[in-house]
Amino acid sequence: MSHRASVLARGYEDRHLDSPRVRFRRALVLGLATLVLPGSAQVAVGKKSVGYVALLVWLSVLSGIGYLAYRSRDDRAGVIDVLTNPDTLLFLRVGLIVLAVGWMALFVDAWRIARPRGLTWPRAALVAVVNVAILGSVAGSAAYASQLLDVSRTSIQQVFSENFPTSVPLEGRYNILLVGSDSGAERTGIRPDSLTVASIDTTTGRTVLISMPRNLQNVPFREDSPMRTVYPYGYNCGPECLLNAVHTAAQDRADLYPDSEDPGLDATIDAVEGVTDLTINYYMMVNLKGFRTLINELGGVEIDVKTRIAMFGKDDAYKQTYIEPGLQKLDGQRALWYARSRVQSDDYTRMGRQKCLMAAMLEQLDPTSAVTNAIGIARSGSELFSGNMPRAELGKFADLALRSRNEKIITVSIVPPEVDVTNPDFPAIHDAIQKAITRSEKATSATSTPTPTPTATTTPGFDEITQRSANNADDLRSAC
């Protein structure tokens, strides 16, 4: 081949390699390569030093994620603890913003080194649309994740304090008091709407739910309780001295609880310890508005409604609104009424429904819904809970909650006909609770025997036996 022919051939080859079609492919490939492996476009045809730094950072991020995933197999509580640390969340948020800005800069640079000039208009438009879509996705995802980290950090700081002391488990169990408060302008002080102790095995997560009716009388106080100096024979000052009135009776007794921010709550905890003979490690106050919000953020909860449930009280009976019987998915408002309604019902039946709602929420927590509505769920946490659990315990209890999903939940309720709430036999109550804990420790996993599929009840009416069965059950899910 002559020299002239050789030059012409090389010129044709260069023009071919730089043709609009090749540029179009190169622009798409470099953009997609930056999406999958940030920095790879720069290593291929750009400034290699920038590309290698970006690749190193990206591989470090993936290695960190892989390490946490590997570690979570043996130490899930530790990983959760790290990821819920407010300092870690702040670091992740700042790091995420920096990474997102750097990633978008790499996309812009990849577009530049692809030399888009010279593309035909349709090809240039398509490449521009693809790049804008990628940039928008990165920016949007980063903004959402940043907001989620910020809301989660704020909620954790509001609900869990670094200053709360940790409490050691007793005989291998944590006892957590769940208080559903019911306060209003017409009431003096806080009157707990529900009192439930969750006694949790520290190894398996197996849980016993112990519920106390708010109208329980003559509740005793342990010898070390300040309330015992006022009520040495129990809270026995008449029919008004009910369990849920202890808070009001002690709320101004700073002389009894001089170091307490809420003497009434501390007195209520003392009363619960006297009733159950269990030492309470922590308490969590449940705000009912936050509860409604959480249900909505989770997309509702499916409940087998046994009987017609009134969605009104005695003062607004004119509404005549009901939750009808059957297998239904309840939103936050209806779930709240399912748990609280006492019209055409009573406290004891309501206690059974509350346990069924707890079990349904634990079983139906959908990871997809949790991810999709993560910001709303995180925000509802600060509206829903307050308590004295230290942040250092969050990972441990989150891990126990995950373990408990595959375990049977045993329930004990201090309700008639087993218990006379006006003159209770507290030694017998203590014995029943200890027997339930022993059964729980010996129980097999809930997955070993299939849970019966709930069937819809179509006959409305007051079905006390069915609804109360959840109060004392060796498998709460089956009872519901």
Coordinates of C-alpha atoms in Angstrom, one line a residue, residues 308-324 337 343-344:
R308 CA -69.1 -5.2 65.7
I309 CA -66.9 -2.4 67.3
A310 CA -68.4 1.0 68.1
M311 CA -66.3 4.0 67.0
F312 CA -67.8 6.4 69.5
G313 CA -68.1 7.0 73.2
K314 CA -71.0 7.6 75.5
D315 CA -70.9 11.4 74.8
D316 CA -71.0 11.0 71.0
A317 CA -73.2 8.0 70.5
Y318 CA -75.2 9.8 67.9
K319 CA -72.4 9.0 65.4
Q320 CA -73.4 5.4 65.2
T321 CA -70.3 4.4 63.4
Y322 CA -68.9 0.9 63.6
I323 CA -66.1 -1.4 62.6
E324 CA -68.0 -4.4 61.1
W337 CA -61.0 2.5 68.1
V343 CA -69.2 0.8 74.1
Q344 CA -71.2 -2.5 74.1

